[in-house]
Coordinates of N, CA and C in Angstrom, one line a residue:
X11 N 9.7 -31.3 -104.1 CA 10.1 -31.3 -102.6 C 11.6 -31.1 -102.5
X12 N 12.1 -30.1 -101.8 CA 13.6 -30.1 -101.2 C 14.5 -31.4 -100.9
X13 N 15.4 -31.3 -101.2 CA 16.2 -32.6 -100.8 C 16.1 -32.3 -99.6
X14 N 16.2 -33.7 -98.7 CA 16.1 -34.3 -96.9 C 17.1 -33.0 -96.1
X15 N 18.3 -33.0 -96.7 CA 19.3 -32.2 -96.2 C 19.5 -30.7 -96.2
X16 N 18.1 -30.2 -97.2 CA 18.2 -28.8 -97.0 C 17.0 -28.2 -96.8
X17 N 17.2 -27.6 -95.8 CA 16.1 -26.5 -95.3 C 15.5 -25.0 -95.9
X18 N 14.7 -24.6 -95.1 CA 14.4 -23.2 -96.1 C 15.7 -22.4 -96.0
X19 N 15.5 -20.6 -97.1 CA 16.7 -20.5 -96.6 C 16.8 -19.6 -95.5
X20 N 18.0 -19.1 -94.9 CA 18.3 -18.3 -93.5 C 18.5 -17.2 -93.8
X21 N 18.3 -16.5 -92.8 CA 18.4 -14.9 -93.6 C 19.7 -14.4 -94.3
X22 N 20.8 -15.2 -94.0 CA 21.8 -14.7 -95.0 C 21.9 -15.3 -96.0
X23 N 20.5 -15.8 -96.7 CA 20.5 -16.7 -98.3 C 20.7 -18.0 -98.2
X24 N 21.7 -18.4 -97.2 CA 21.9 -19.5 -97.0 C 20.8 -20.9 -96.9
X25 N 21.1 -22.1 -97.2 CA 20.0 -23.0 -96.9 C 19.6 -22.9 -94.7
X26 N 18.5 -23.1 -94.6 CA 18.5 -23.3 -93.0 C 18.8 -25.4 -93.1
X27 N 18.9 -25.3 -92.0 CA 19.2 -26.7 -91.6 C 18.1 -27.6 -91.4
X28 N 18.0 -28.8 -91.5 CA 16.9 -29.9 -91.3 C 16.6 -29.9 -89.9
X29 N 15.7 -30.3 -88.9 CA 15.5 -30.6 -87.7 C 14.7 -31.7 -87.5
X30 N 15.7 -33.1 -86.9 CA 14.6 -34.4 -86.8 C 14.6 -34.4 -85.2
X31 N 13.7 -34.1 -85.0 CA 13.0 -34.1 -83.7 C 12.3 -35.2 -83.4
X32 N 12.6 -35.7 -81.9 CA 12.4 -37.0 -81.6 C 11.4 -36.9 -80.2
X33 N 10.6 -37.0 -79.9 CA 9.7 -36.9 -79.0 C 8.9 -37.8 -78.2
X34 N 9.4 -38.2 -76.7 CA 9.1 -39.4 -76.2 C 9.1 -39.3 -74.7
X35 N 8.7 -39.8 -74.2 CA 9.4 -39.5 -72.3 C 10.6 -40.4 -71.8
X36 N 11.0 -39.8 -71.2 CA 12.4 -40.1 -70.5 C 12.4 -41.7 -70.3
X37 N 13.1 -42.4 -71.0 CA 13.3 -43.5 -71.0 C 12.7 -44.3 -72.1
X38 N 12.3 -43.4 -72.7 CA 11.7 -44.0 -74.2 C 12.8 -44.4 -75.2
X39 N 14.1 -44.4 -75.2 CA 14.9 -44.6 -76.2 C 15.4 -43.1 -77.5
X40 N 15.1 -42.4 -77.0 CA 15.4 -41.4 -78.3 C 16.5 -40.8 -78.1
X41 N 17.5 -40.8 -77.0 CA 18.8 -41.2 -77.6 C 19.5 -41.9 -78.0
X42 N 19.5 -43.0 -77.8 CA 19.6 -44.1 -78.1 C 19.3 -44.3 -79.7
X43 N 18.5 -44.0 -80.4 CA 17.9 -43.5 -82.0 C 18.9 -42.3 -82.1
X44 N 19.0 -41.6 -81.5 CA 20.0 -39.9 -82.6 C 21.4 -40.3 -82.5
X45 N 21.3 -41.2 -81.3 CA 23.5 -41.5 -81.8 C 22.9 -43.0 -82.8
X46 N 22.2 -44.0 -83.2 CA 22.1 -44.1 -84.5 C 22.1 -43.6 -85.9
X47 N 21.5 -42.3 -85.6 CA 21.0 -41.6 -86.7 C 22.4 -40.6 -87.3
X48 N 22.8 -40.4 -86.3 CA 24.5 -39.8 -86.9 C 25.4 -40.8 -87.0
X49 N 25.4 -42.0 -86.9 CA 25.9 -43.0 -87.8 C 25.5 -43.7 -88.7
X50 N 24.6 -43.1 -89.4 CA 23.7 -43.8 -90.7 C 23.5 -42.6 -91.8
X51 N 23.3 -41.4 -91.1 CA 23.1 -40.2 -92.0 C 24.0 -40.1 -93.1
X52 N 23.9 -39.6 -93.8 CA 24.6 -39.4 -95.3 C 25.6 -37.9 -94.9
X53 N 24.0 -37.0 -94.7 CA 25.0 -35.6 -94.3 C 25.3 -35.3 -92.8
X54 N 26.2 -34.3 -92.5 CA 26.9 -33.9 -91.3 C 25.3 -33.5 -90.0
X55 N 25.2 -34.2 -89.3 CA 24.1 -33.8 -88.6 C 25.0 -33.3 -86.6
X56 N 24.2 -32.4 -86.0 CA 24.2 -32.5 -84.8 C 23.3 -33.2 -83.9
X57 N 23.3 -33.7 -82.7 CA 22.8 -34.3 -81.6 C 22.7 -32.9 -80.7
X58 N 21.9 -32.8 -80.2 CA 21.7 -31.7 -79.3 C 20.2 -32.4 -78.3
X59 N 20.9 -32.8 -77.3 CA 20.0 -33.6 -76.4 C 20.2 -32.6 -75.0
X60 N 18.6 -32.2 -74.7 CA 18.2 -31.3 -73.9 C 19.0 -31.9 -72.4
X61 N 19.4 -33.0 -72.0 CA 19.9 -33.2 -70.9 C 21.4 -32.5 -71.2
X62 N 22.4 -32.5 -72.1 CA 23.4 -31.9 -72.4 C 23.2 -30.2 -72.0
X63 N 22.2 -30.0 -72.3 CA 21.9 -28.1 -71.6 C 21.9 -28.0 -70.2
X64 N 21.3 -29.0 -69.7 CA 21.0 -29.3 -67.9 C 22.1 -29.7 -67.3
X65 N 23.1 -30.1 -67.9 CA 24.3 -30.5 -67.6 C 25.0 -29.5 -67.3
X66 N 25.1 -28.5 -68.2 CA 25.8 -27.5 -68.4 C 25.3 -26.2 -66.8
X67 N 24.6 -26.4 -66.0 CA 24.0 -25.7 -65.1 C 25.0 -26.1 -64.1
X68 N 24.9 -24.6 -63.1 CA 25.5 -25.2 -62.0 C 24.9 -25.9 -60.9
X69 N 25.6 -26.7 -59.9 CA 24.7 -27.4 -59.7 C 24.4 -27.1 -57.6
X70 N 24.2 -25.7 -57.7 CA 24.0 -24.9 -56.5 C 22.2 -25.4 -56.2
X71 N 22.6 -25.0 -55.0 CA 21.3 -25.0 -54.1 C 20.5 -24.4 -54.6
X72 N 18.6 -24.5 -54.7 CA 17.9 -23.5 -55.0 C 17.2 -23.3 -54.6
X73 N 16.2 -22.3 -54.6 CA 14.9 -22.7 -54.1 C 13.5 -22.9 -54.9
X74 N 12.6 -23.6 -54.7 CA 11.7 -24.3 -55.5 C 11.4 -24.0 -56.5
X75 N 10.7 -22.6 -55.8 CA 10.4 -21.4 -57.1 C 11.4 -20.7 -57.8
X76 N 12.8 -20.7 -57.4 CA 13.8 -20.2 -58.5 C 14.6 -21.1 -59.2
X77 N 14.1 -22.3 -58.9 CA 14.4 -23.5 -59.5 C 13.7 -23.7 -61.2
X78 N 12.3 -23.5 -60.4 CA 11.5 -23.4 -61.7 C 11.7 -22.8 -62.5
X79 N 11.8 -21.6 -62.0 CA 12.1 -20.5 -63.2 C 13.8 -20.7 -64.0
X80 N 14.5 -21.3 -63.5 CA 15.8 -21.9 -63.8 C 15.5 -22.8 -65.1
X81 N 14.5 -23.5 -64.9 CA 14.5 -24.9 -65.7 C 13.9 -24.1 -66.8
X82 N 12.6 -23.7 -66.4 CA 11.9 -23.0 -67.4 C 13.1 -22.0 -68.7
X83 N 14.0 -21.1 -68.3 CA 14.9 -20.5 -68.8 C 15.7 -21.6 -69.2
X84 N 16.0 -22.8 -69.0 CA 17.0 -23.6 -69.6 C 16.4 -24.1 -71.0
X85 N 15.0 -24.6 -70.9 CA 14.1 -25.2 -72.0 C 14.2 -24.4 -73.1
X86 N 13.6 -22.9 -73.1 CA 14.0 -21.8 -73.5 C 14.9 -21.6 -74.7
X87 N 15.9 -21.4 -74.0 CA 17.6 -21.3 -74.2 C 17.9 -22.3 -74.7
X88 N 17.3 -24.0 -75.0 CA 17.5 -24.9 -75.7 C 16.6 -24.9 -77.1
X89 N 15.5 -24.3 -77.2 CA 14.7 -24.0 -78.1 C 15.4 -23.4 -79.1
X90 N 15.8 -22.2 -78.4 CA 16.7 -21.0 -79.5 C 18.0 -21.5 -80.0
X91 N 18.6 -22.5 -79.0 CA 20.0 -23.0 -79.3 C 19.9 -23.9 -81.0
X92 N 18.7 -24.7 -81.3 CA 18.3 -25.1 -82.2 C 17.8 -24.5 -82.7
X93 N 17.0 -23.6 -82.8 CA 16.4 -22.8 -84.0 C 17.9 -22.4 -84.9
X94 N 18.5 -21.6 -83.8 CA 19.9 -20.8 -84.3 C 21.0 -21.4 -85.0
X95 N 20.9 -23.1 -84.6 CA 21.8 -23.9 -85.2 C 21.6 -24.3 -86.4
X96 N 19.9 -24.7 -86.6 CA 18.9 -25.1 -88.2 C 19.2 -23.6 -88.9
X97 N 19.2 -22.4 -88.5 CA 18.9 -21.1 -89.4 C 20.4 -20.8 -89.7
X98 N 21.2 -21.5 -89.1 CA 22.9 -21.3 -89.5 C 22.9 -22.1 -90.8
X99 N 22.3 -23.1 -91.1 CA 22.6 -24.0 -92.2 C 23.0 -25.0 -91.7
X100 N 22.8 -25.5 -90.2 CA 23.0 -26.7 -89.6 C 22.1 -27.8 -89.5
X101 N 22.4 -29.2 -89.5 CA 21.1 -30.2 -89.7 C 21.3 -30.9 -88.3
X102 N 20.4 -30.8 -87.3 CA 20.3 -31.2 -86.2 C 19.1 -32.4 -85.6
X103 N 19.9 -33.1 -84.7 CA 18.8 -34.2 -84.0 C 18.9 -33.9 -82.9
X104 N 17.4 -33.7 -82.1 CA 17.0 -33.3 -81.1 C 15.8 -34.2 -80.5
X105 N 16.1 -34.4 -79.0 CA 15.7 -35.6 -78.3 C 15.0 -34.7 -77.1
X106 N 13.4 -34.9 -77.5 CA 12.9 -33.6 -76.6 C 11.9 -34.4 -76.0
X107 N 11.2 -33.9 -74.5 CA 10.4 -34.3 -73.6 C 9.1 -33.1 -74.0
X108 N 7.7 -33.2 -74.6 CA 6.7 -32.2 -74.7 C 6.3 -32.8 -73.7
X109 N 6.5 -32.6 -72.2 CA 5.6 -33.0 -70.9 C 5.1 -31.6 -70.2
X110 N 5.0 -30.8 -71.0 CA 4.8 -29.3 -70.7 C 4.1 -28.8 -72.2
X111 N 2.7 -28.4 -72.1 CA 2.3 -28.3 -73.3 C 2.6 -26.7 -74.3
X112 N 3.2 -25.9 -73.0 CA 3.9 -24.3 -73.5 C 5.1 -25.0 -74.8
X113 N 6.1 -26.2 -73.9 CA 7.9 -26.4 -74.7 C 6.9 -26.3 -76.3
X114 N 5.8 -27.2 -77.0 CA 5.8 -27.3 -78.4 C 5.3 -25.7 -78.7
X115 N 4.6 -25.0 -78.1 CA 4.0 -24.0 -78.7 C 5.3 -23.2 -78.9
X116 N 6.2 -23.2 -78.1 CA 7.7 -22.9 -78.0 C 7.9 -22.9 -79.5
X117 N 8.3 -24.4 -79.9 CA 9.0 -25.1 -80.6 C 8.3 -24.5 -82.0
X118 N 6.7 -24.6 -81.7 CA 5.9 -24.4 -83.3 C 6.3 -22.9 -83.7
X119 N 6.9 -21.6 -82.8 CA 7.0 -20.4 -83.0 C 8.4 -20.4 -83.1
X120 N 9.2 -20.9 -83.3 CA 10.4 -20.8 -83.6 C 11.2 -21.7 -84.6
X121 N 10.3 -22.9 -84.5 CA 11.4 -24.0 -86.1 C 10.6 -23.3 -87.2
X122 N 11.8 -23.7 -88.2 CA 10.9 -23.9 -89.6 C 9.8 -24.5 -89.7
X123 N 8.7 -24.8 -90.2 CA 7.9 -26.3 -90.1 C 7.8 -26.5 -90.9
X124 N 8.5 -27.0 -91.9 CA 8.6 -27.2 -93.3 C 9.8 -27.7 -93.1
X125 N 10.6 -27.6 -92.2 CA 11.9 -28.0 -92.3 C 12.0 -29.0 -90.8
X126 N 11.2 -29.5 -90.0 CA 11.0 -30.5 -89.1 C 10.5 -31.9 -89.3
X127 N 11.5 -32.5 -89.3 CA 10.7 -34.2 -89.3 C 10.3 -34.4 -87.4
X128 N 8.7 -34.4 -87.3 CA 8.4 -34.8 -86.2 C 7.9 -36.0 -85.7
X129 N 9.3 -36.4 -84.8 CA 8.8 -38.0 -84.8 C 8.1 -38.5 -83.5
X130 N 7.5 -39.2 -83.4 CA 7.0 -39.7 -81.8 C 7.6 -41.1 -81.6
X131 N 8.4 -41.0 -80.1 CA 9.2 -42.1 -79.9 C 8.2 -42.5 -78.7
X132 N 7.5 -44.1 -79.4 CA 6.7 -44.4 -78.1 C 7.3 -45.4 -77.5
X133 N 6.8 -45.9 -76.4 CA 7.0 -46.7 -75.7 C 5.9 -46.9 -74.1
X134 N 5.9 -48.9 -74.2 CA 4.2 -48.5 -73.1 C 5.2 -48.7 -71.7
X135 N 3.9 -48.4 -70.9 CA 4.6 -47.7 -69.5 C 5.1 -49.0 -69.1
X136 N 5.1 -50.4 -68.7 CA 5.3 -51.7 -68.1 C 7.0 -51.5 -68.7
X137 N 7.1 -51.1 -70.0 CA 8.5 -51.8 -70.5 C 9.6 -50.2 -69.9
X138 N 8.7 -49.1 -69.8 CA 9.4 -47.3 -69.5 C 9.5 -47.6 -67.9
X139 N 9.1 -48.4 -67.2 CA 9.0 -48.8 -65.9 C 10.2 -49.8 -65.5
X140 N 10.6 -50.8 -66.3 CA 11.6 -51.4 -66.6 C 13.0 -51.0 -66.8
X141 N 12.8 -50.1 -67.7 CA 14.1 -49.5 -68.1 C 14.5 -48.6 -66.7
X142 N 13.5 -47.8 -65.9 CA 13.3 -46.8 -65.1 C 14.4 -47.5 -64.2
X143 N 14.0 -48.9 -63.6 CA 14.6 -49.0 -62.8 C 16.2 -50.2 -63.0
X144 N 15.8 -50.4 -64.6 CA 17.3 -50.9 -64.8 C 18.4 -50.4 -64.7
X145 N 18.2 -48.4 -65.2 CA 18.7 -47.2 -65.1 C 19.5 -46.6 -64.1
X146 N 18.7 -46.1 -62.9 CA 18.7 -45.9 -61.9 C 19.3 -44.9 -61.8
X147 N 19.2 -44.0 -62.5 CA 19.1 -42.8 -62.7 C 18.4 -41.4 -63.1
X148 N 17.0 -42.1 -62.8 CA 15.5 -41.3 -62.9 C 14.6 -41.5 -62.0
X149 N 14.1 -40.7 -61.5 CA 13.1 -40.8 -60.4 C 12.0 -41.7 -60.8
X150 N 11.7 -42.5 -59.9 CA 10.7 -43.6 -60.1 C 9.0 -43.6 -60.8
X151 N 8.6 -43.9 -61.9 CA 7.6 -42.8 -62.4 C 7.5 -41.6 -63.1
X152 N 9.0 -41.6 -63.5 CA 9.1 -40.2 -63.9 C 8.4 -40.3 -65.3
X153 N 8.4 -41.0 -66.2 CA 8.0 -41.4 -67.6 C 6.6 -41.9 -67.5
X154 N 6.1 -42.4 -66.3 CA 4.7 -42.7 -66.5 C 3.8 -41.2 -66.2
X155 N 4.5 -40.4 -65.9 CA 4.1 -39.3 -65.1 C 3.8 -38.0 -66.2
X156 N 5.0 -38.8 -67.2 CA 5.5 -38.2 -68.8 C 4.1 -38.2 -69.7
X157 N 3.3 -40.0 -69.5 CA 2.9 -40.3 -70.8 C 1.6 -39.1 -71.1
X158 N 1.2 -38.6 -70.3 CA -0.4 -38.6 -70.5 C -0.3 -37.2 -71.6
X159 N 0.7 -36.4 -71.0 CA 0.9 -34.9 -72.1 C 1.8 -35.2 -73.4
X160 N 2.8 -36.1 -73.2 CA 4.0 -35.7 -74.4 C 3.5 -35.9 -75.7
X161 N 2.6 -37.2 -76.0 CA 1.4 -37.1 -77.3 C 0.6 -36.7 -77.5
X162 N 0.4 -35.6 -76.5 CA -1.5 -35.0 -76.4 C -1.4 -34.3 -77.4
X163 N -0.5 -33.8 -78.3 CA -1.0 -33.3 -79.7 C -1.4 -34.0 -80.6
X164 N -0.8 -35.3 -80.7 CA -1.4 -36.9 -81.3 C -0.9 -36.4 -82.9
X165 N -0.1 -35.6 -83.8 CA 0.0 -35.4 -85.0 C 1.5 -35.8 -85.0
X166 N 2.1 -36.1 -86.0 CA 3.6 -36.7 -86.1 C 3.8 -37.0 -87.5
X167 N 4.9 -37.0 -88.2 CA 5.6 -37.1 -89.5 C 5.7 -38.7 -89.8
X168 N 5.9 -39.2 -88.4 CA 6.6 -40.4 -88.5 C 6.4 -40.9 -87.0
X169 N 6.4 -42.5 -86.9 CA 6.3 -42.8 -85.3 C 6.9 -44.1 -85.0
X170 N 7.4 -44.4 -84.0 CA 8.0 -45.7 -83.8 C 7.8 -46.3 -82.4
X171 N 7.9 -47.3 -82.1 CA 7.4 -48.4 -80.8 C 8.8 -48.7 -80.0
X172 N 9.9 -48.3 -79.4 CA 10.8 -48.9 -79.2 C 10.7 -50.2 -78.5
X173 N 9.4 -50.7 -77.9 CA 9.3 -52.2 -77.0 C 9.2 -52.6 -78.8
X174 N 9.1 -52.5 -79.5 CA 9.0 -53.3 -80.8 C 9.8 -53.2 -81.9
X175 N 10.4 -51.9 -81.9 CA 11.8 -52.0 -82.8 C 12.4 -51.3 -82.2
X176 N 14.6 -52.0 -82.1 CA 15.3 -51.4 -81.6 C 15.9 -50.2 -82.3
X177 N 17.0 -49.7 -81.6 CA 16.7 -48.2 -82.0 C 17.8 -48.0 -83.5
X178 N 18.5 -48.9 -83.8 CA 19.2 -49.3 -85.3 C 18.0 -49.0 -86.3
X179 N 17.1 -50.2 -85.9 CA 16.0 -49.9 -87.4 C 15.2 -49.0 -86.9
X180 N 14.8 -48.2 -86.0 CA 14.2 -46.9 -85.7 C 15.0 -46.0 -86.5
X181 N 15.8 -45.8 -86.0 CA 16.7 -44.6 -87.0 C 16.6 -45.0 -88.7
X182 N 16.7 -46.2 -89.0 CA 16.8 -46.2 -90.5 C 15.5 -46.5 -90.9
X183 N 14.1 -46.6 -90.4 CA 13.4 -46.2 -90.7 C 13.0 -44.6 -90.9
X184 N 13.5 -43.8 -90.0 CA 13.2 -42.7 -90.1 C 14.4 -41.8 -91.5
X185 N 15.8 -42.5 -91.2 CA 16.1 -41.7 -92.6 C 15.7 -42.4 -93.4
X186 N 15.1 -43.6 -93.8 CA 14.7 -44.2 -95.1 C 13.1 -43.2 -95.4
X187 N 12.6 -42.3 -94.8 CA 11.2 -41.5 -94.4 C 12.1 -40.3 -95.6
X188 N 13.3 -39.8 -94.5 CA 13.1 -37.8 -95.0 C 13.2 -38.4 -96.9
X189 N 13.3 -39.1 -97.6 CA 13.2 -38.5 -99.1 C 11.8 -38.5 -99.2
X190 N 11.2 -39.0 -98.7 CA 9.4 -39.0 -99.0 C 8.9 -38.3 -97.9
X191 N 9.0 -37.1 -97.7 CA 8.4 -36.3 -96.8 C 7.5 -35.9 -97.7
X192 N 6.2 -35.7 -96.9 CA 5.0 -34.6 -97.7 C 4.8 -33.4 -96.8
X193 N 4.1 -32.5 -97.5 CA 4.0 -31.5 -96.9 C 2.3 -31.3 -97.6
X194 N 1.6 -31.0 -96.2 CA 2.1 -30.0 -95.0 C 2.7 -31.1 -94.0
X195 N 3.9 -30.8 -93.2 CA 4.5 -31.5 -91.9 C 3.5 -31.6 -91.2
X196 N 4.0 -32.2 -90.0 CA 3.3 -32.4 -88.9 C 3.2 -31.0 -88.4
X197 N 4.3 -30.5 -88.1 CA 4.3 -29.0 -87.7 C 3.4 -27.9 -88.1
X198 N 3.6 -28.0 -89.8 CA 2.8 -27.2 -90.1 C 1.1 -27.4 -90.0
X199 N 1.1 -28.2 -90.0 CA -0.2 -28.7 -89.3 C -0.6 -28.4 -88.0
X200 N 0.3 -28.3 -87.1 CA -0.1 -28.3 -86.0 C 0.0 -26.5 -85.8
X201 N 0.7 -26.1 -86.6 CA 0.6 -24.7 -86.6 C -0.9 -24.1 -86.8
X202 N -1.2 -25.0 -88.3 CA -2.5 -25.0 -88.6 C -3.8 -24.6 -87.3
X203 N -3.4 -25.8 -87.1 CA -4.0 -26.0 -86.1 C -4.8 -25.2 -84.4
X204 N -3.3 -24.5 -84.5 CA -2.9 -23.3 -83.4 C -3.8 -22.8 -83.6
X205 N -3.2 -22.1 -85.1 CA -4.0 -21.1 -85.5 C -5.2 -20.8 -85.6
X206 N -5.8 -21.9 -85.9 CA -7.7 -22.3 -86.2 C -7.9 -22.1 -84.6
X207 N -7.2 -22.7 -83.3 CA -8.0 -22.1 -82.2 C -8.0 -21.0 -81.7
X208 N -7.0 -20.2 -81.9 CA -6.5 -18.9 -81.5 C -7.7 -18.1 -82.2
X209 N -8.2 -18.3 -83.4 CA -9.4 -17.7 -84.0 C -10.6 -17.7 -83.7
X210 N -10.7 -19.1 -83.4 CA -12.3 -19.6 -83.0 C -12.9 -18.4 -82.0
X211 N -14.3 -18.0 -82.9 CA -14.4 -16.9 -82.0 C -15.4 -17.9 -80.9
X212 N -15.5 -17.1 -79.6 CA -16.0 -17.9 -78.3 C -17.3 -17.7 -78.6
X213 N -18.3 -18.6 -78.4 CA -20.2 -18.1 -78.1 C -20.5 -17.4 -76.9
X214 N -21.3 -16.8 -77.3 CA -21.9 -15.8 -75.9 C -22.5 -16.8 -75.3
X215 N -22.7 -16.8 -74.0 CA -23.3 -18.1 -73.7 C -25.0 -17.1 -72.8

């Protein structure tokens, strides 16, 4: 097995970069875990948190439907912004919402999957409800609204409870994980997986 810190390699020979991917709904704690995780990490890692992309927008009027297609092109454009950063030889933490079941099919056609630690950051709705409004900076529900898709793939590398551990020993559980990764990943599994339905031929009925 590859050491934790290096990925396949990128087309210019280079190693690609690791990607620990953190997956949870909005108020789950998984940033709160990646600025742990770059202060525990051994090697040079990036944070690249999808609200940092949305930030970057201007913040003009829109209209519903060009709104959507706005967000949609942002999600996008953050996909590739990590693919391109892992295939530079960069090791990146990424704090992503799958409340859209297109973002992973995204994500499974563009990462390495051999080169993704895929983690599920859970947390139950009573305590995502709490935080919601300790916050007060998220629309009311917005995470319970989150829960029903962001695990509906149910496969993961690794998984954590934040109402049960804070996000210190979340993070060092998860780097105390990358030396003992097996393969196949989660990813590639779920590639697997893709693929086995995209095949299945249909019955006549």
């Amino acid at each position: 097995m590859r050491a934790p810190e290096q990925g396949a390699a990128a087309s210019d020979g280079a190693p690609g970069g690791l990607i620990i991917f953190l997956n949870g709904t909005s108020s789950s704690g998984k940033s709160s875990i990646a600025v742990e995780l770059l202060r525990i990490l051994d090697e040079p890692f990036f944070h690249l948190p999808v609200d940092a992309f949305h930030a970057m927008r201007t913040r003009q009027e829109m209209e519903p439907e060009r709104l959507a297609t706005v967000l949609h092109r942002t999600w996008r454009g953050y996909h590739r912004a990590i693919a391109g950063m892992a295939a530079a030889g960069n090791n990146v933490v990424v704090d992503h919402v799958l409340s859209e079941e297109w973002r992973l099919r995204d994500c499974l056609d563009l990462f390495v999957p051999q080169d993704v630690v895929f983690v599920g950051v859970h947390c139950p709705r009573a305590e995502l409800e709490r935080r919601e409004r300790e916050r007060g900076d998220r629309p009311p529900g917005l995470a319970a609204r989150q829960l029903a898709q962001v695990h509906a793939h149910g496969i993961y590398d690794i998984e954590c409870d934040t109402a049960l551990t804070d996000p210190p020993l979340c993070a060092r559980r998860i780097k105390d994980f990358l030396p003992h990764r097996t393969a196949p990943t989660a990813f590639q599994r779920l590639r697997e997986k893709r693929g086995a339905t995209r095949t299945t031929p249909v019955s006549a009925s």
